[in-house]
XYZ file of C-alpha atoms in Angstrom:
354
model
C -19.230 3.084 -16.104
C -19.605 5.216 -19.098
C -20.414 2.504 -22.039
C -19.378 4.860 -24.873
C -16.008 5.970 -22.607
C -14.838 2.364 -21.360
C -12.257 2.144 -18.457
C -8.408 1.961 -19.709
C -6.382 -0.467 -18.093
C -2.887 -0.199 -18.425
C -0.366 -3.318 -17.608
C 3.033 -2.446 -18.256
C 3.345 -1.047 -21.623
C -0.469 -2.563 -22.834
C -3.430 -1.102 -22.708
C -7.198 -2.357 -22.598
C -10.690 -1.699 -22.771
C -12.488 -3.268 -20.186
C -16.005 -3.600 -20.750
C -19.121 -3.198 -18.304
C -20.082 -5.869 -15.844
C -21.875 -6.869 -12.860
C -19.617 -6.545 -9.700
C -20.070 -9.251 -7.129
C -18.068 -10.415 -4.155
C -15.560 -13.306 -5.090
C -14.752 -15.900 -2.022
C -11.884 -18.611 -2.851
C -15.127 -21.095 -3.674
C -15.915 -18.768 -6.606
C -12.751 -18.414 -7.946
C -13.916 -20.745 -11.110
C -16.427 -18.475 -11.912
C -14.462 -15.096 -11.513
C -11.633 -15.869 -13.778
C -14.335 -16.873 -16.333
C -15.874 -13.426 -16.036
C -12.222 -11.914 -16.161
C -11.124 -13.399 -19.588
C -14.266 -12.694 -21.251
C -14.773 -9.241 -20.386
C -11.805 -7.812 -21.654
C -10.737 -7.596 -25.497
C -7.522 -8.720 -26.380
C -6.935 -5.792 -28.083
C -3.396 -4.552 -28.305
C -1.764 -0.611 -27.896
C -0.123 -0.082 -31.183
C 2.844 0.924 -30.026
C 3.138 -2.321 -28.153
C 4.944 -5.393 -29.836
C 4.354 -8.268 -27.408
C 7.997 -10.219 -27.565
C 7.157 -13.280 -29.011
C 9.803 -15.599 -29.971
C 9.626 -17.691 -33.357
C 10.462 -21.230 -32.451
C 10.989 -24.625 -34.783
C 7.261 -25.284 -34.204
C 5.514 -22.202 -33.677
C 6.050 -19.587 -30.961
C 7.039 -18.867 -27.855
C 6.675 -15.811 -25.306
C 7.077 -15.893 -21.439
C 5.256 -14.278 -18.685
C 6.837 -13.055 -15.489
C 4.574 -13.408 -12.101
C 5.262 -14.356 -8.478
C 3.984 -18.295 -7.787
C 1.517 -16.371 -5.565
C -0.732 -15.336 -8.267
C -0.558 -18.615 -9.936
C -3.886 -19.954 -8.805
C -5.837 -16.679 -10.913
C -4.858 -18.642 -14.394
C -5.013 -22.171 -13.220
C -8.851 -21.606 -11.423
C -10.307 -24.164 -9.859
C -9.192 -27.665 -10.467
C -6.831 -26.328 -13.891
C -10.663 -25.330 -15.667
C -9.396 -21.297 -16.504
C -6.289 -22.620 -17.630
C -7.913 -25.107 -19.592
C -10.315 -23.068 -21.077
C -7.111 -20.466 -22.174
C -5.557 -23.059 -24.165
C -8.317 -24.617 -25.695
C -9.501 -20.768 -26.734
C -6.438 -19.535 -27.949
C -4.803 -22.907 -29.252
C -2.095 -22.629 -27.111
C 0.508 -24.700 -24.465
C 0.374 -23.134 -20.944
C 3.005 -24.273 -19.031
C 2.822 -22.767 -15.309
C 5.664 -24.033 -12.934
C 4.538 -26.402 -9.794
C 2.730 -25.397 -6.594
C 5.424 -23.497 -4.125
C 8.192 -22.975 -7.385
C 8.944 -19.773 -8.650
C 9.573 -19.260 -12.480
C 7.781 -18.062 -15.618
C 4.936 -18.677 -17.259
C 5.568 -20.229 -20.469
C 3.091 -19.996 -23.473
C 3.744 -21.741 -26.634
C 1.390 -22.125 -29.823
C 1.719 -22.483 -34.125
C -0.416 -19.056 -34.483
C 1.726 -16.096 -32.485
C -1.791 -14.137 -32.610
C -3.316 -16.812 -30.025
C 0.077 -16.844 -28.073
C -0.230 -13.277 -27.961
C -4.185 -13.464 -27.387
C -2.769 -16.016 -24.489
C -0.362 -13.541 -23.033
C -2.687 -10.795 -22.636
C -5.769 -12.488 -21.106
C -3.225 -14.028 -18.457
C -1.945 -10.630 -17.639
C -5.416 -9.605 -16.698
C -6.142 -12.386 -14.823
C -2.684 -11.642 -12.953
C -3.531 -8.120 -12.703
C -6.952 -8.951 -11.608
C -5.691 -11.544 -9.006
C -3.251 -8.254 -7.548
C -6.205 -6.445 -6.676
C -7.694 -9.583 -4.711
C -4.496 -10.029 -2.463
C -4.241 -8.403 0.575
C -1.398 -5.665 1.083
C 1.967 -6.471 1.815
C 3.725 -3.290 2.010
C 3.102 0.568 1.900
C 4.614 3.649 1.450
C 4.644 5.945 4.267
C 5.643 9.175 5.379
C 6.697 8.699 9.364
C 5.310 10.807 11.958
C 6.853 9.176 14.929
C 9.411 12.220 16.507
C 9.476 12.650 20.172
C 8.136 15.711 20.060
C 4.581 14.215 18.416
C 4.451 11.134 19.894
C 5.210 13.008 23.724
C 1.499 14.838 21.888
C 0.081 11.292 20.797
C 0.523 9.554 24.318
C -0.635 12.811 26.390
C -4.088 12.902 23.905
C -4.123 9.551 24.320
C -4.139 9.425 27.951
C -6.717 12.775 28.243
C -9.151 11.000 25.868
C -9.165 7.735 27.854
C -9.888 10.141 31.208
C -12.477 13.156 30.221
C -14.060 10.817 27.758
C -14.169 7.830 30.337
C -17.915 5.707 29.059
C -17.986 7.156 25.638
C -19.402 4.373 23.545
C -15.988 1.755 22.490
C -13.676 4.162 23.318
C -10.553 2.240 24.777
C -7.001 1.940 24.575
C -7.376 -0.999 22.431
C -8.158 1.434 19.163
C -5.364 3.948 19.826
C -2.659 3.963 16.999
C 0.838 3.074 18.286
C 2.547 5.943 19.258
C 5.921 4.660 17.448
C 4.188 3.783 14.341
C 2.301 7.478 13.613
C 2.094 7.681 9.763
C 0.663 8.897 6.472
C -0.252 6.447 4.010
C 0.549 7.271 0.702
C -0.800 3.604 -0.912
C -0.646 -0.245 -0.391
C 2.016 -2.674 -2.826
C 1.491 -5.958 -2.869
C 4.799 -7.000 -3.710
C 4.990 -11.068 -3.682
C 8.675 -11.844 -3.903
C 12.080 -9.860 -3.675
C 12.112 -9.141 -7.362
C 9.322 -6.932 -6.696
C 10.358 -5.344 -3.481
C 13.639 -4.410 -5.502
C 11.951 -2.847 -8.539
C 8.978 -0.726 -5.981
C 12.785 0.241 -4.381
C 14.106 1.349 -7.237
C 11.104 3.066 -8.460
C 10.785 5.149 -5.496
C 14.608 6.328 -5.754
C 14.091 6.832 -9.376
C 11.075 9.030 -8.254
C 13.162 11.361 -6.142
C 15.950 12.466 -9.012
C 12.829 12.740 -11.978
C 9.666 13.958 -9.789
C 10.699 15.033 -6.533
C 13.660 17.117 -6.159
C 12.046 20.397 -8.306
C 9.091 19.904 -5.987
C 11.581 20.524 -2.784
C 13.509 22.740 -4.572
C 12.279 25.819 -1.933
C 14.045 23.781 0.495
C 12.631 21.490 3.368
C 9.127 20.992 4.164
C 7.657 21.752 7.250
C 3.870 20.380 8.351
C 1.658 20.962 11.077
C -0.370 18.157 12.843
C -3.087 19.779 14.216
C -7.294 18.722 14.821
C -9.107 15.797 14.252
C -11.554 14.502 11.681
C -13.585 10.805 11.064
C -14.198 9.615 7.852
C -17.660 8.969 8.115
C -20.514 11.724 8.437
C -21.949 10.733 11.903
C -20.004 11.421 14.791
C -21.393 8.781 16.737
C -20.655 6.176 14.936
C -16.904 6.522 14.258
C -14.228 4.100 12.949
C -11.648 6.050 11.498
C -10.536 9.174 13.539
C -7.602 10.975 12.204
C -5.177 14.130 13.000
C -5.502 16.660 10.120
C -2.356 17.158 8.249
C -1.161 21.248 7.978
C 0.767 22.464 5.045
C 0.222 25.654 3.471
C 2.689 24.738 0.467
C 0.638 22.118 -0.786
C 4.140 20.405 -1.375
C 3.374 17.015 0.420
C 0.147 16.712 -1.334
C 2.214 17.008 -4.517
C 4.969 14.664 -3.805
C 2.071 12.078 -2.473
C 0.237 12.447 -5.474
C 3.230 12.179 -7.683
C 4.741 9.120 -6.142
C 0.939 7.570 -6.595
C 1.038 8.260 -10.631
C 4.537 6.417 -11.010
C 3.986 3.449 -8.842
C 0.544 2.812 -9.682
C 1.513 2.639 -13.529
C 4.232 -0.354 -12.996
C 0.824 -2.258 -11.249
C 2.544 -2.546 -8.049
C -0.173 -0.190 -6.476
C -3.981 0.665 -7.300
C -4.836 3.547 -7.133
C -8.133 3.862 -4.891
C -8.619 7.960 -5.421
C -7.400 10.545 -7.215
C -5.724 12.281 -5.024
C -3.796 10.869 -1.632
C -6.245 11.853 1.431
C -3.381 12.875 3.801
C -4.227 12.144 7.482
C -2.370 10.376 10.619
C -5.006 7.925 11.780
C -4.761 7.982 15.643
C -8.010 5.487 16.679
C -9.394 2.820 14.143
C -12.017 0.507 15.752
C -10.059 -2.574 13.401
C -7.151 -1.849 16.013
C -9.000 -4.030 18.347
C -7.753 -7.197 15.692
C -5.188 -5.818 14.145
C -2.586 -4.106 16.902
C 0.046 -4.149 14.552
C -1.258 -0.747 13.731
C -2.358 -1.626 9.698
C -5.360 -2.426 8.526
C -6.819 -4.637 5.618
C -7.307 -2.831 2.622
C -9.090 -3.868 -0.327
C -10.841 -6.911 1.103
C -14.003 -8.259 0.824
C -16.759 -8.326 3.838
C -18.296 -11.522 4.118
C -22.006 -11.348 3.943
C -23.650 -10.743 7.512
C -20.599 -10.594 9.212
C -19.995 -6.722 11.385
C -16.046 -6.268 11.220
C -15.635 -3.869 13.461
C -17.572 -2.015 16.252
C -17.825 2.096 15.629
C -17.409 4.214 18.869
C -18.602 7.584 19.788
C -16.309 10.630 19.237
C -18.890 13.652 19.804
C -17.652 14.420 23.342
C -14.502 13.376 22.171
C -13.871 16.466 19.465
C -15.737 18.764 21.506
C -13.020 18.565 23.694
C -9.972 18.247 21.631
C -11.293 18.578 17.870
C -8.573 21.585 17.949
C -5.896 19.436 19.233
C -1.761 20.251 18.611
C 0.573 17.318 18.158
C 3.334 19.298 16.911
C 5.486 20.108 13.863
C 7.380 18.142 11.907
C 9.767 17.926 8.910
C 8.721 15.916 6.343
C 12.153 14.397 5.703
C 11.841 10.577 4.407
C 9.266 8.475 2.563
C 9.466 4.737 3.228
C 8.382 1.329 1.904
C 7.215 -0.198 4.817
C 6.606 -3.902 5.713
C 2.819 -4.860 6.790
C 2.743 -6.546 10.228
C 6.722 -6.331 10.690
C 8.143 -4.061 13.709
C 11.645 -2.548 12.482
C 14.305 -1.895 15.213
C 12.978 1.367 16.430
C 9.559 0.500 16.561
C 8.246 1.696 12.989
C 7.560 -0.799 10.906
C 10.345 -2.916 9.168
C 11.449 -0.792 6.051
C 12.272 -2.543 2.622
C 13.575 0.678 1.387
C 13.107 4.406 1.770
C 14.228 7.993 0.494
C 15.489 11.186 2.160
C 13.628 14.479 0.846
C 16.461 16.437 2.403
């Protein structure tokens, strides 16, 4: 990081510096120390645009933070200490509702600068505590027509018989054919108010971003050859079918629907622009058949997650592989680790592109 050019971190309408610091691994043992680290490394230091709403009470103030109970534990820390440490720091009254409740945070004080100094350092740590939790749902583009899985389950079957001893290749790291699927980003979206608003988001997304985008009318991809994401070809985790459009449209719309959802703080963005790819092996299939993966979690020290396999014979023999066309027609919200009816995964909510 760029001392002189700090990182801007945006919650909601508020912005903030945050300043350097020494990244480290944070277990649920730790979680003490992180939130100590989290309120002291960013300034409370307010967009001047932004007006927190703080309400003037009898004896002091009053303001009120929305979060799912899920993210509770980030302000309390271990054994109330963070939460503690926030009041005694910003002379204020925290008042978080009960273990398994839902409700607001409610911050009261007789200075509305420390309520307000309150509010924002428990934003971070909420914001901060996002990024910890593992993914609950993710917007996808299906790629699960007859025509390319008939492609998936016939490369499928090839690979598992000309490449018969290559190094951990098996069936058990073979995408389900009914669940093919570009990734545009992981949510973590905690309750039903927040699957509602990511809904409504993405709809809002089609009629202000999307439609002059597909205004040359429908968009047609090709799926064709495979690539790994790592730089050795014998020692592969991630192999994926290469995704064909010479209108650069999808890339657009995937980038687009990145900007608006990652500003609400219902998605990180991990890259500047969406990689798109249909993974069709992953070595953490062999835990997780479901067909997703965990994103954005820590490895535990000295522990191997996953065992690579070797692809070299593998893309000699069908790096140029066809799995068909396809008309990019819907974008979904998609549920982590539930099946829907048809055998994609369970949709919270979705769009049509034509």
């Amino acid at each position: 990081m760029d001392i002189l050019r700090p990182e801007i971190i945006k919650i909601g309408k508020r912005c903030y510096r945050k300043n350097p610091v020494l990244h480290t691994d944070v277990n649920a043992a730790e979680e003490e120390d992180f939130t100590e680290r989290i309120i002291s490394d960013y300034n409370d230091e307010i967009c001047a645009l932004d007006q927190p709403n703080v309400e003037e009470t009898s004896d002091g103030f009053r303001t009120l933070v929305k979060a799912p109970s899920t993210l509770f534990k980030f302000v309390i820390g271990r054994q109330g200490e963070s939460k503690k440490r926030l009041e005694t720091e910003t002379r204020t009254k925290i008042k978080i509702p009960k273990q398994g409740q839902e409700g607001d945070i409610v911050i009261q004080g007789h200075e509305r600068m420390g309520v307000i100094s309150a509010k924002t350092r428990i934003e971070v740590l909420l914001d901060s505590g996002r990024q910890k939790t593992a993914f609950t749902h993710f917007v996808s583009v299906p790629f699960n027509t007859a025509e390319i899985m008939n492609a998936f389950t016939d490369f499928k079957n090839d690979v598992l018989r000309d490449c018969d001893g290559e190094r951990g290749v098996d069936a058990s790291i073979f995408q389900n054919a009914s669940k093919l699927h570009l990734t545009i980003g992981c949510l973590v979206l905690l309750n039903e108010e927040e699957v509602q608003r990511a809904t409504d988001m993405l709809q809002s997304s089609l009629e202000e971003v999307l439609r002059p985008i597909l205004k040359d009318g429908p968009l047609h991809i090709q799926l064709k050859g495979l690539e790994y994401m790592n730089d050795d070809p014998s020692e592969v985790d991630v192999l994926y079918a290469k995704i064909l459009d010479n209108t650069d449209r999808l890339q657009s719309i995937a980038d687009r629907l990145v900007d608006r959802l990652s500003t609400s703080g219902l998605m990180q963005r991990d890259y500047e622009r969406v990689k798109l790819h249909v993974t069709v092996m992953n070595t953490l299939f062999r835990k997780d058949p479901t067909g997703t993966t965990e994103a954005r979690q820590p490895q535990e020290k000295g522990r191997k997650e996953r065992e690579s396999f070797s692809a070299v014979q593998l893309l000699k023999k069908f790096g140029d592989y066809k799995f068909g066309s396809h008309t990019v027609d819907t974008v979904h919200i998609s549920q982590r680790h539930r099946t829907g009816p048809q055998g994609y995964y369970a949709c919270a909510g979705s769009i049509r592109l034509t």
